[in-house]
Amino acid sequence: MAALTRIVSRAVVLRQTNIDTDQIIPARFLSTTERAGLGKNAFNDWRWQADGTPNAEFAFNQPHNQGRAILLAGRNFGCGSSREHAPWALTDLGLQAIVSSEIADIFRGNSLKNGLLPIVLDEADVQELMQNPDDELTVDVASRELHTSSGKVYHFPLDGFSQTCLLEGVDQLGWLLGRADEIGRFEAARAA
Protein backbone atom coordinates (compact mmCIF):
# COMPACT_ATOMS: atom_id res chain seq x y z
CA MET A 1 0.00 0.00 0.00
CA ALA A 2 1.44 3.36 -1.01
CA ALA A 3 1.56 6.29 1.40
CA LEU A 4 -1.41 8.60 0.97
CA THR A 5 -0.41 12.13 1.90
CA ARG A 6 -1.91 14.43 -0.71
CA ILE A 7 -4.46 13.92 -3.47
CA VAL A 8 -4.87 16.48 -6.25
CA SER A 9 -7.65 15.68 -8.69
CA ARG A 10 -10.94 16.66 -10.21
CA ALA A 11 -13.91 14.56 -9.09
CA VAL A 12 -16.27 11.99 -10.52
CA VAL A 13 -19.86 12.54 -9.34
CA LEU A 14 -22.34 9.79 -8.49
CA ARG A 15 -25.44 11.51 -7.11
CA GLN A 16 -27.20 8.25 -6.24
CA THR A 17 -27.84 7.62 -2.55
CA ASN A 18 -27.57 4.27 -0.77
CA ILE A 19 -24.91 2.88 -3.11
CA ASP A 20 -24.26 -0.52 -1.57
CA THR A 21 -21.23 -2.77 -1.79
CA ASP A 22 -22.99 -5.09 -4.26
CA GLN A 23 -23.40 -2.14 -6.62
CA ILE A 24 -19.75 -1.20 -6.08
CA ILE A 25 -18.55 -4.76 -6.82
CA PRO A 26 -21.24 -7.38 -7.55
CA ALA A 27 -21.01 -10.62 -5.57
CA ARG A 28 -20.26 -12.69 -8.68
CA PHE A 29 -16.79 -11.07 -8.79
CA LEU A 30 -15.84 -11.96 -5.21
CA SER A 31 -14.23 -15.32 -5.94
CA THR A 32 -10.73 -13.81 -5.98
CA THR A 33 -8.44 -12.78 -3.17
CA GLU A 34 -6.37 -10.70 -5.58
CA ARG A 35 -6.84 -6.94 -5.56
CA ALA A 36 -5.41 -6.28 -9.01
CA GLY A 37 -7.97 -6.35 -11.81
CA LEU A 38 -11.07 -5.74 -9.69
CA GLY A 39 -11.36 -2.18 -11.01
CA LYS A 40 -12.70 -3.44 -14.35
CA ASN A 41 -15.69 -4.84 -12.43
CA ALA A 42 -16.29 -1.80 -10.20
CA PHE A 43 -19.88 -0.59 -10.70
CA ASN A 44 -20.14 -3.38 -13.30
CA ASP A 45 -23.92 -3.41 -13.67
CA TRP A 46 -24.00 0.36 -14.20
CA ARG A 47 -20.86 0.65 -16.36
CA TRP A 48 -21.63 -2.03 -18.95
CA GLN A 49 -24.62 -2.81 -21.17
CA ALA A 50 -25.96 -6.38 -21.38
CA ASP A 51 -23.93 -6.90 -24.58
CA GLY A 52 -20.69 -5.84 -22.84
CA THR A 53 -20.41 -2.39 -24.38
CA PRO A 54 -19.83 0.63 -22.14
CA ASN A 55 -22.86 2.55 -20.88
CA ALA A 56 -21.94 6.01 -22.20
CA GLU A 57 -24.23 7.67 -19.63
CA PHE A 58 -22.37 6.27 -16.61
CA ALA A 59 -19.94 8.74 -15.02
CA PHE A 60 -16.88 6.48 -15.06
CA ASN A 61 -17.31 5.85 -18.81
CA GLN A 62 -17.33 9.52 -19.73
CA PRO A 63 -13.97 10.59 -21.23
CA HIS A 64 -13.64 13.76 -19.14
CA ASN A 65 -13.75 11.65 -15.93
CA GLN A 66 -10.86 9.36 -16.88
CA GLY A 67 -7.99 9.43 -14.41
CA ARG A 68 -9.89 11.22 -11.65
CA ALA A 69 -8.98 10.04 -8.14
CA ILE A 70 -11.83 11.52 -6.06
CA LEU A 71 -15.44 10.34 -6.00
CA LEU A 72 -18.22 12.65 -4.81
CA ALA A 73 -21.05 10.31 -3.86
CA GLY A 74 -24.60 10.53 -2.57
CA ARG A 75 -25.50 9.90 1.06
CA ASN A 76 -25.01 6.43 2.61
CA PHE A 77 -22.19 5.25 0.35
CA GLY A 78 -20.89 1.71 0.90
CA CYS A 79 -23.88 0.35 2.78
CA GLY A 80 -24.80 -3.32 2.58
CA SER A 81 -22.66 -6.37 3.18
CA SER A 82 -19.12 -6.25 4.44
CA ARG A 83 -16.58 -6.94 1.72
CA GLU A 84 -13.03 -5.76 1.37
CA HIS A 85 -13.41 -6.25 -2.36
CA ALA A 86 -15.34 -2.95 -2.55
CA PRO A 87 -12.41 -0.68 -1.59
CA TRP A 88 -10.07 -2.97 -3.55
CA ALA A 89 -12.18 -2.45 -6.69
CA LEU A 90 -12.34 1.31 -6.16
CA THR A 91 -8.60 1.71 -5.62
CA ASP A 92 -7.91 -0.52 -8.64
CA LEU A 93 -10.25 1.78 -10.59
CA GLY A 94 -7.89 4.63 -9.60
CA LEU A 95 -9.81 6.23 -6.75
CA GLN A 96 -7.97 7.49 -3.68
CA ALA A 97 -10.80 9.25 -1.82
CA ILE A 98 -14.58 9.04 -1.48
CA VAL A 99 -16.45 12.17 -0.35
CA SER A 100 -20.02 11.80 0.92
CA SER A 101 -22.24 13.07 3.70
CA GLU A 102 -22.60 9.53 5.05
CA ILE A 103 -20.31 6.54 4.56
CA ALA A 104 -21.24 3.15 6.00
CA ASP A 105 -19.12 2.20 9.01
CA ILE A 106 -17.89 -1.20 7.80
CA PHE A 107 -17.07 0.16 4.35
CA ARG A 108 -15.28 3.09 6.00
CA GLY A 109 -13.17 0.74 8.13
CA ASN A 110 -12.33 -1.50 5.17
CA SER A 111 -11.38 1.54 3.10
CA LEU A 112 -9.02 2.93 5.71
CA LYS A 113 -7.32 -0.47 6.03
CA ASN A 114 -6.78 -0.56 2.27
CA GLY A 115 -5.50 2.94 1.49
CA LEU A 116 -8.78 4.51 0.36
CA LEU A 117 -9.67 7.72 2.22
CA PRO A 118 -13.36 8.09 3.17
CA ILE A 119 -14.20 11.76 3.75
CA VAL A 120 -17.46 12.71 5.45
CA LEU A 121 -18.69 16.28 5.03
CA ASP A 122 -22.03 17.97 5.65
CA GLU A 123 -24.65 17.23 3.00
CA ALA A 124 -24.77 20.89 1.91
CA ASP A 125 -20.99 20.88 1.39
CA VAL A 126 -21.10 17.68 -0.68
CA GLN A 127 -23.89 19.12 -2.83
CA GLU A 128 -21.87 22.31 -3.32
CA LEU A 129 -18.81 20.30 -4.41
CA MET A 130 -20.99 18.28 -6.82
CA GLN A 131 -21.95 21.51 -8.60
CA ASN A 132 -18.33 22.00 -9.68
CA PRO A 133 -16.80 18.56 -10.37
CA ASP A 134 -14.27 20.03 -12.81
CA ASP A 135 -12.70 22.19 -10.11
CA GLU A 136 -9.39 20.80 -8.93
CA LEU A 137 -9.58 19.50 -5.37
CA THR A 138 -6.64 18.99 -3.03
CA VAL A 139 -6.91 16.60 -0.10
CA ASP A 140 -4.25 16.98 2.56
CA VAL A 141 -4.27 13.93 4.84
CA ALA A 142 -1.89 15.47 7.41
CA SER A 143 -4.08 18.54 7.99
CA ARG A 144 -7.36 16.64 7.43
CA GLU A 145 -8.47 19.26 4.91
CA LEU A 146 -10.03 19.31 1.46
CA HIS A 147 -9.25 22.49 -0.52
CA THR A 148 -11.06 23.70 -3.64
CA SER A 149 -9.35 25.62 -6.42
CA SER A 150 -11.44 28.65 -5.40
CA GLY A 151 -9.83 28.62 -1.93
CA LYS A 152 -12.60 27.03 0.10
CA VAL A 153 -11.40 24.68 2.85
CA TYR A 154 -13.37 21.78 4.33
CA HIS A 155 -12.13 20.02 7.46
CA PHE A 156 -12.95 16.34 7.76
CA PRO A 157 -12.75 13.86 10.64
CA LEU A 158 -10.06 11.20 10.61
CA ASP A 159 -8.85 9.33 13.69
CA GLY A 160 -5.15 9.62 14.49
CA PHE A 161 -4.29 5.94 14.00
CA SER A 162 -5.92 5.74 10.56
CA GLN A 163 -4.24 9.00 9.60
CA THR A 164 -0.84 7.63 10.64
CA CYS A 165 -1.39 4.40 8.68
CA LEU A 166 -2.40 6.34 5.54
CA LEU A 167 0.56 8.70 5.83
CA GLU A 168 2.97 5.79 6.34
CA GLY A 169 1.33 3.63 3.67
CA VAL A 170 0.73 0.68 5.99
CA ASP A 171 -2.22 -1.30 7.27
CA GLN A 172 -2.62 -2.29 10.95
CA LEU A 173 -0.26 -5.25 10.65
CA GLY A 174 2.29 -3.17 8.78
CA TRP A 175 2.14 -0.55 11.52
CA LEU A 176 2.83 -3.22 14.16
CA LEU A 177 5.65 -4.79 12.14
CA GLY A 178 7.21 -1.35 11.76
CA ARG A 179 7.46 -1.18 15.53
CA ALA A 180 8.83 -4.69 16.07
CA ASP A 181 12.03 -3.38 17.70
CA GLU A 182 10.05 -1.24 20.17
CA ILE A 183 7.75 -4.16 20.94
CA GLY A 184 10.77 -6.44 21.48
CA ARG A 185 12.39 -3.97 23.88
CA PHE A 186 9.13 -3.62 25.83
CA GLU A 187 8.71 -7.39 26.08
CA ALA A 188 12.32 -7.84 27.18
CA ALA A 189 12.02 -5.14 29.84
CA ARG A 190 8.74 -6.61 31.09
CA ALA A 191 10.19 -10.10 31.33
CA ALA A 192 13.13 -8.83 33.40
PDB file of C-alpha atoms in Angstrom:
ATOM      1  CA  MET A   1       0.000   0.000   0.000  1.00  0.00           C
ATOM      2  CA  ALA A   2       1.436   3.362  -1.008  1.00  0.00           C
ATOM      3  CA  ALA A   3       1.556   6.286   1.397  1.00  0.00           C
ATOM      4  CA  LEU A   4      -1.407   8.598   0.966  1.00  0.00           C
ATOM      5  CA  THR A   5      -0.406  12.135   1.902  1.00  0.00           C
ATOM      6  CA  ARG A   6      -1.909  14.431  -0.714  1.00  0.00           C
ATOM      7  CA  ILE A   7      -4.458  13.917  -3.471  1.00  0.00           C
ATOM      8  CA  VAL A   8      -4.873  16.479  -6.245  1.00  0.00           C
ATOM      9  CA  SER A   9      -7.646  15.684  -8.693  1.00  0.00           C
ATOM     10  CA  ARG A  10     -10.942  16.660 -10.209  1.00  0.00           C
ATOM     11  CA  ALA A  11     -13.914  14.563  -9.090  1.00  0.00           C
ATOM     12  CA  VAL A  12     -16.271  11.989 -10.518  1.00  0.00           C
ATOM     13  CA  VAL A  13     -19.856  12.544  -9.336  1.00  0.00           C
ATOM     14  CA  LEU A  14     -22.339   9.793  -8.486  1.00  0.00           C
ATOM     15  CA  ARG A  15     -25.436  11.506  -7.106  1.00  0.00           C
ATOM     16  CA  GLN A  16     -27.198   8.254  -6.236  1.00  0.00           C
ATOM     17  CA  THR A  17     -27.836   7.615  -2.546  1.00  0.00           C
ATOM     18  CA  ASN A  18     -27.567   4.274  -0.769  1.00  0.00           C
ATOM     19  CA  ILE A  19     -24.909   2.878  -3.111  1.00  0.00           C
ATOM     20  CA  ASP A  20     -24.259  -0.515  -1.571  1.00  0.00           C
ATOM     21  CA  THR A  21     -21.235  -2.772  -1.794  1.00  0.00           C
ATOM     22  CA  ASP A  22     -22.993  -5.094  -4.256  1.00  0.00           C
ATOM     23  CA  GLN A  23     -23.397  -2.144  -6.625  1.00  0.00           C
ATOM     24  CA  ILE A  24     -19.748  -1.203  -6.083  1.00  0.00           C
ATOM     25  CA  ILE A  25     -18.549  -4.764  -6.823  1.00  0.00           C
ATOM     26  CA  PRO A  26     -21.235  -7.378  -7.553  1.00  0.00           C
ATOM     27  CA  ALA A  27     -21.014 -10.621  -5.571  1.00  0.00           C
ATOM     28  CA  ARG A  28     -20.260 -12.686  -8.683  1.00  0.00           C
ATOM     29  CA  PHE A  29     -16.792 -11.071  -8.789  1.00  0.00           C
ATOM     30  CA  LEU A  30     -15.844 -11.964  -5.210  1.00  0.00           C
ATOM     31  CA  SER A  31     -14.227 -15.321  -5.939  1.00  0.00           C
ATOM     32  CA  THR A  32     -10.734 -13.814  -5.982  1.00  0.00           C
ATOM     33  CA  THR A  33      -8.443 -12.778  -3.165  1.00  0.00           C
ATOM     34  CA  GLU A  34      -6.367 -10.700  -5.578  1.00  0.00           C
ATOM     35  CA  ARG A  35      -6.841  -6.940  -5.560  1.00  0.00           C
ATOM     36  CA  ALA A  36      -5.414  -6.283  -9.014  1.00  0.00           C
ATOM     37  CA  GLY A  37      -7.973  -6.347 -11.808  1.00  0.00           C
ATOM     38  CA  LEU A  38     -11.071  -5.740  -9.694  1.00  0.00           C
ATOM     39  CA  GLY A  39     -11.363  -2.178 -11.014  1.00  0.00           C
ATOM     40  CA  LYS A  40     -12.697  -3.436 -14.347  1.00  0.00           C
ATOM     41  CA  ASN A  41     -15.694  -4.839 -12.429  1.00  0.00           C
ATOM     42  CA  ALA A  42     -16.295  -1.802 -10.199  1.00  0.00           C
ATOM     43  CA  PHE A  43     -19.881  -0.587 -10.700  1.00  0.00           C
ATOM     44  CA  ASN A  44     -20.139  -3.380 -13.299  1.00  0.00           C
ATOM     45  CA  ASP A  45     -23.922  -3.406 -13.667  1.00  0.00           C
ATOM     46  CA  TRP A  46     -23.999   0.365 -14.197  1.00  0.00           C
ATOM     47  CA  ARG A  47     -20.862   0.646 -16.363  1.00  0.00           C
ATOM     48  CA  TRP A  48     -21.628  -2.027 -18.950  1.00  0.00           C
ATOM     49  CA  GLN A  49     -24.619  -2.808 -21.170  1.00  0.00           C
ATOM     50  CA  ALA A  50     -25.961  -6.384 -21.378  1.00  0.00           C
ATOM     51  CA  ASP A  51     -23.934  -6.897 -24.583  1.00  0.00           C
ATOM     52  CA  GLY A  52     -20.686  -5.841 -22.835  1.00  0.00           C
ATOM     53  CA  THR A  53     -20.414  -2.392 -24.384  1.00  0.00           C
ATOM     54  CA  PRO A  54     -19.833   0.626 -22.138  1.00  0.00           C
ATOM     55  CA  ASN A  55     -22.855   2.549 -20.879  1.00  0.00           C
ATOM     56  CA  ALA A  56     -21.939   6.010 -22.195  1.00  0.00           C
ATOM     57  CA  GLU A  57     -24.231   7.671 -19.629  1.00  0.00           C
ATOM     58  CA  PHE A  58     -22.373   6.274 -16.612  1.00  0.00           C
ATOM     59  CA  ALA A  59     -19.942   8.739 -15.021  1.00  0.00           C
ATOM     60  CA  PHE A  60     -16.882   6.481 -15.064  1.00  0.00           C
ATOM     61  CA  ASN A  61     -17.310   5.854 -18.809  1.00  0.00           C
ATOM     62  CA  GLN A  62     -17.326   9.524 -19.735  1.00  0.00           C
ATOM     63  CA  PRO A  63     -13.973  10.588 -21.231  1.00  0.00           C
ATOM     64  CA  HIS A  64     -13.644  13.762 -19.137  1.00  0.00           C
ATOM     65  CA  ASN A  65     -13.752  11.652 -15.934  1.00  0.00           C
ATOM     66  CA  GLN A  66     -10.861   9.360 -16.880  1.00  0.00           C
ATOM     67  CA  GLY A  67      -7.991   9.431 -14.405  1.00  0.00           C
ATOM     68  CA  ARG A  68      -9.891  11.218 -11.649  1.00  0.00           C
ATOM     69  CA  ALA A  69      -8.983  10.042  -8.141  1.00  0.00           C
ATOM     70  CA  ILE A  70     -11.826  11.525  -6.055  1.00  0.00           C
ATOM     71  CA  LEU A  71     -15.435  10.338  -6.005  1.00  0.00           C
ATOM     72  CA  LEU A  72     -18.221  12.651  -4.814  1.00  0.00           C
ATOM     73  CA  ALA A  73     -21.053  10.308  -3.863  1.00  0.00           C
ATOM     74  CA  GLY A  74     -24.595  10.529  -2.572  1.00  0.00           C
ATOM     75  CA  ARG A  75     -25.502   9.896   1.059  1.00  0.00           C
ATOM     76  CA  ASN A  76     -25.014   6.433   2.610  1.00  0.00           C
ATOM     77  CA  PHE A  77     -22.195   5.253   0.348  1.00  0.00           C
ATOM     78  CA  GLY A  78     -20.893   1.706   0.899  1.00  0.00           C
ATOM     79  CA  CYS A  79     -23.882   0.352   2.779  1.00  0.00           C
ATOM     80  CA  GLY A  80     -24.798  -3.320   2.580  1.00  0.00           C
ATOM     81  CA  SER A  81     -22.663  -6.366   3.179  1.00  0.00           C
ATOM     82  CA  SER A  82     -19.117  -6.250   4.438  1.00  0.00           C
ATOM     83  CA  ARG A  83     -16.582  -6.935   1.719  1.00  0.00           C
ATOM     84  CA  GLU A  84     -13.026  -5.758   1.367  1.00  0.00           C
ATOM     85  CA  HIS A  85     -13.408  -6.250  -2.361  1.00  0.00           C
ATOM     86  CA  ALA A  86     -15.339  -2.947  -2.548  1.00  0.00           C
ATOM     87  CA  PRO A  87     -12.411  -0.684  -1.594  1.00  0.00           C
ATOM     88  CA  TRP A  88     -10.071  -2.974  -3.547  1.00  0.00           C
ATOM     89  CA  ALA A  89     -12.179  -2.451  -6.685  1.00  0.00           C
ATOM     90  CA  LEU A  90     -12.339   1.310  -6.165  1.00  0.00           C
ATOM     91  CA  THR A  91      -8.598   1.709  -5.623  1.00  0.00           C
ATOM     92  CA  ASP A  92      -7.911  -0.522  -8.643  1.00  0.00           C
ATOM     93  CA  LEU A  93     -10.250   1.779 -10.587  1.00  0.00           C
ATOM     94  CA  GLY A  94      -7.890   4.626  -9.600  1.00  0.00           C
ATOM     95  CA  LEU A  95      -9.809   6.233  -6.750  1.00  0.00           C
ATOM     96  CA  GLN A  96      -7.966   7.487  -3.679  1.00  0.00           C
ATOM     97  CA  ALA A  97     -10.800   9.251  -1.822  1.00  0.00           C
ATOM     98  CA  ILE A  98     -14.582   9.041  -1.477  1.00  0.00           C
ATOM     99  CA  VAL A  99     -16.449  12.165  -0.346  1.00  0.00           C
ATOM    100  CA  SER A 100     -20.016  11.802   0.923  1.00  0.00           C
ATOM    101  CA  SER A 101     -22.241  13.067   3.701  1.00  0.00           C
ATOM    102  CA  GLU A 102     -22.599   9.533   5.050  1.00  0.00           C
ATOM    103  CA  ILE A 103     -20.312   6.541   4.563  1.00  0.00           C
ATOM    104  CA  ALA A 104     -21.244   3.153   6.003  1.00  0.00           C
ATOM    105  CA  ASP A 105     -19.118   2.197   9.014  1.00  0.00           C
ATOM    106  CA  ILE A 106     -17.893  -1.200   7.801  1.00  0.00           C
ATOM    107  CA  PHE A 107     -17.066   0.164   4.347  1.00  0.00           C
ATOM    108  CA  ARG A 108     -15.276   3.094   5.997  1.00  0.00           C
ATOM    109  CA  GLY A 109     -13.167   0.739   8.127  1.00  0.00           C
ATOM    110  CA  ASN A 110     -12.330  -1.504   5.171  1.00  0.00           C
ATOM    111  CA  SER A 111     -11.385   1.543   3.101  1.00  0.00           C
ATOM    112  CA  LEU A 112      -9.018   2.931   5.709  1.00  0.00           C
ATOM    113  CA  LYS A 113      -7.321  -0.471   6.030  1.00  0.00           C
ATOM    114  CA  ASN A 114      -6.779  -0.562   2.274  1.00  0.00           C
ATOM    115  CA  GLY A 115      -5.497   2.937   1.489  1.00  0.00           C
ATOM    116  CA  LEU A 116      -8.784   4.514   0.361  1.00  0.00           C
ATOM    117  CA  LEU A 117      -9.672   7.718   2.220  1.00  0.00           C
ATOM    118  CA  PRO A 118     -13.357   8.086   3.165  1.00  0.00           C
ATOM    119  CA  ILE A 119     -14.198  11.763   3.745  1.00  0.00           C
ATOM    120  CA  VAL A 120     -17.456  12.710   5.453  1.00  0.00           C
ATOM    121  CA  LEU A 121     -18.692  16.277   5.025  1.00  0.00           C
ATOM    122  CA  ASP A 122     -22.030  17.966   5.647  1.00  0.00           C
ATOM    123  CA  GLU A 123     -24.648  17.232   2.995  1.00  0.00           C
ATOM    124  CA  ALA A 124     -24.772  20.887   1.910  1.00  0.00           C
ATOM    125  CA  ASP A 125     -20.993  20.877   1.395  1.00  0.00           C
ATOM    126  CA  VAL A 126     -21.097  17.680  -0.681  1.00  0.00           C
ATOM    127  CA  GLN A 127     -23.890  19.121  -2.827  1.00  0.00           C
ATOM    128  CA  GLU A 128     -21.873  22.313  -3.325  1.00  0.00           C
ATOM    129  CA  LEU A 129     -18.811  20.299  -4.413  1.00  0.00           C
ATOM    130  CA  MET A 130     -20.992  18.281  -6.816  1.00  0.00           C
ATOM    131  CA  GLN A 131     -21.952  21.506  -8.602  1.00  0.00           C
ATOM    132  CA  ASN A 132     -18.332  21.998  -9.680  1.00  0.00           C
ATOM    133  CA  PRO A 133     -16.797  18.562 -10.370  1.00  0.00           C
ATOM    134  CA  ASP A 134     -14.271  20.026 -12.807  1.00  0.00           C
ATOM    135  CA  ASP A 135     -12.697  22.187 -10.113  1.00  0.00           C
ATOM    136  CA  GLU A 136      -9.395  20.798  -8.932  1.00  0.00           C
ATOM    137  CA  LEU A 137      -9.579  19.497  -5.366  1.00  0.00           C
ATOM    138  CA  THR A 138      -6.638  18.988  -3.032  1.00  0.00           C
ATOM    139  CA  VAL A 139      -6.909  16.603  -0.103  1.00  0.00           C
ATOM    140  CA  ASP A 140      -4.248  16.980   2.565  1.00  0.00           C
ATOM    141  CA  VAL A 141      -4.271  13.933   4.844  1.00  0.00           C
ATOM    142  CA  ALA A 142      -1.889  15.470   7.412  1.00  0.00           C
ATOM    143  CA  SER A 143      -4.080  18.537   7.985  1.00  0.00           C
ATOM    144  CA  ARG A 144      -7.358  16.636   7.428  1.00  0.00           C
ATOM    145  CA  GLU A 145      -8.470  19.258   4.908  1.00  0.00           C
ATOM    146  CA  LEU A 146     -10.025  19.313   1.464  1.00  0.00           C
ATOM    147  CA  HIS A 147      -9.251  22.488  -0.523  1.00  0.00           C
ATOM    148  CA  THR A 148     -11.056  23.702  -3.636  1.00  0.00           C
ATOM    149  CA  SER A 149      -9.350  25.622  -6.423  1.00  0.00           C
ATOM    150  CA  SER A 150     -11.444  28.649  -5.397  1.00  0.00           C
ATOM    151  CA  GLY A 151      -9.831  28.624  -1.934  1.00  0.00           C
ATOM    152  CA  LYS A 152     -12.600  27.035   0.103  1.00  0.00           C
ATOM    153  CA  VAL A 153     -11.401  24.676   2.849  1.00  0.00           C
ATOM    154  CA  TYR A 154     -13.370  21.783   4.328  1.00  0.00           C
ATOM    155  CA  HIS A 155     -12.128  20.021   7.461  1.00  0.00           C
ATOM    156  CA  PHE A 156     -12.947  16.335   7.760  1.00  0.00           C
ATOM    157  CA  PRO A 157     -12.755  13.861  10.644  1.00  0.00           C
ATOM    158  CA  LEU A 158     -10.057  11.196  10.609  1.00  0.00           C
ATOM    159  CA  ASP A 159      -8.849   9.332  13.685  1.00  0.00           C
ATOM    160  CA  GLY A 160      -5.152   9.615  14.487  1.00  0.00           C
ATOM    161  CA  PHE A 161      -4.293   5.936  14.001  1.00  0.00           C
ATOM    162  CA  SER A 162      -5.915   5.742  10.562  1.00  0.00           C
ATOM    163  CA  GLN A 163      -4.238   8.999   9.597  1.00  0.00           C
ATOM    164  CA  THR A 164      -0.837   7.627  10.643  1.00  0.00           C
ATOM    165  CA  CYS A 165      -1.388   4.398   8.678  1.00  0.00           C
ATOM    166  CA  LEU A 166      -2.396   6.339   5.542  1.00  0.00           C
ATOM    167  CA  LEU A 167       0.561   8.704   5.826  1.00  0.00           C
ATOM    168  CA  GLU A 168       2.972   5.788   6.345  1.00  0.00           C
ATOM    169  CA  GLY A 169       1.334   3.628   3.673  1.00  0.00           C
ATOM    170  CA  VAL A 170       0.734   0.681   5.989  1.00  0.00           C
ATOM    171  CA  ASP A 171      -2.220  -1.303   7.274  1.00  0.00           C
ATOM    172  CA  GLN A 172      -2.620  -2.288  10.950  1.00  0.00           C
ATOM    173  CA  LEU A 173      -0.263  -5.251  10.649  1.00  0.00           C
ATOM    174  CA  GLY A 174       2.291  -3.172   8.776  1.00  0.00           C
ATOM    175  CA  TRP A 175       2.138  -0.554  11.521  1.00  0.00           C
ATOM    176  CA  LEU A 176       2.829  -3.217  14.161  1.00  0.00           C
ATOM    177  CA  LEU A 177       5.646  -4.787  12.144  1.00  0.00           C
ATOM    178  CA  GLY A 178       7.208  -1.345  11.759  1.00  0.00           C
ATOM    179  CA  ARG A 179       7.463  -1.180  15.529  1.00  0.00           C
ATOM    180  CA  ALA A 180       8.834  -4.694  16.067  1.00  0.00           C
ATOM    181  CA  ASP A 181      12.028  -3.383  17.702  1.00  0.00           C
ATOM    182  CA  GLU A 182      10.051  -1.240  20.167  1.00  0.00           C
ATOM    183  CA  ILE A 183       7.752  -4.161  20.943  1.00  0.00           C
ATOM    184  CA  GLY A 184      10.771  -6.440  21.476  1.00  0.00           C
ATOM    185  CA  ARG A 185      12.386  -3.972  23.879  1.00  0.00           C
ATOM    186  CA  PHE A 186       9.129  -3.622  25.825  1.00  0.00           C
ATOM    187  CA  GLU A 187       8.706  -7.387  26.079  1.00  0.00           C
ATOM    188  CA  ALA A 188      12.324  -7.842  27.178  1.00  0.00           C
ATOM    189  CA  ALA A 189      12.015  -5.144  29.839  1.00  0.00           C
ATOM    190  CA  ARG A 190       8.741  -6.607  31.089  1.00  0.00           C
ATOM    191  CA  ALA A 191      10.195 -10.105  31.334  1.00  0.00           C
ATOM    192  CA  ALA A 192      13.129  -8.825  33.402  1.00  0.00           C
TER     193      ALA A 192
END
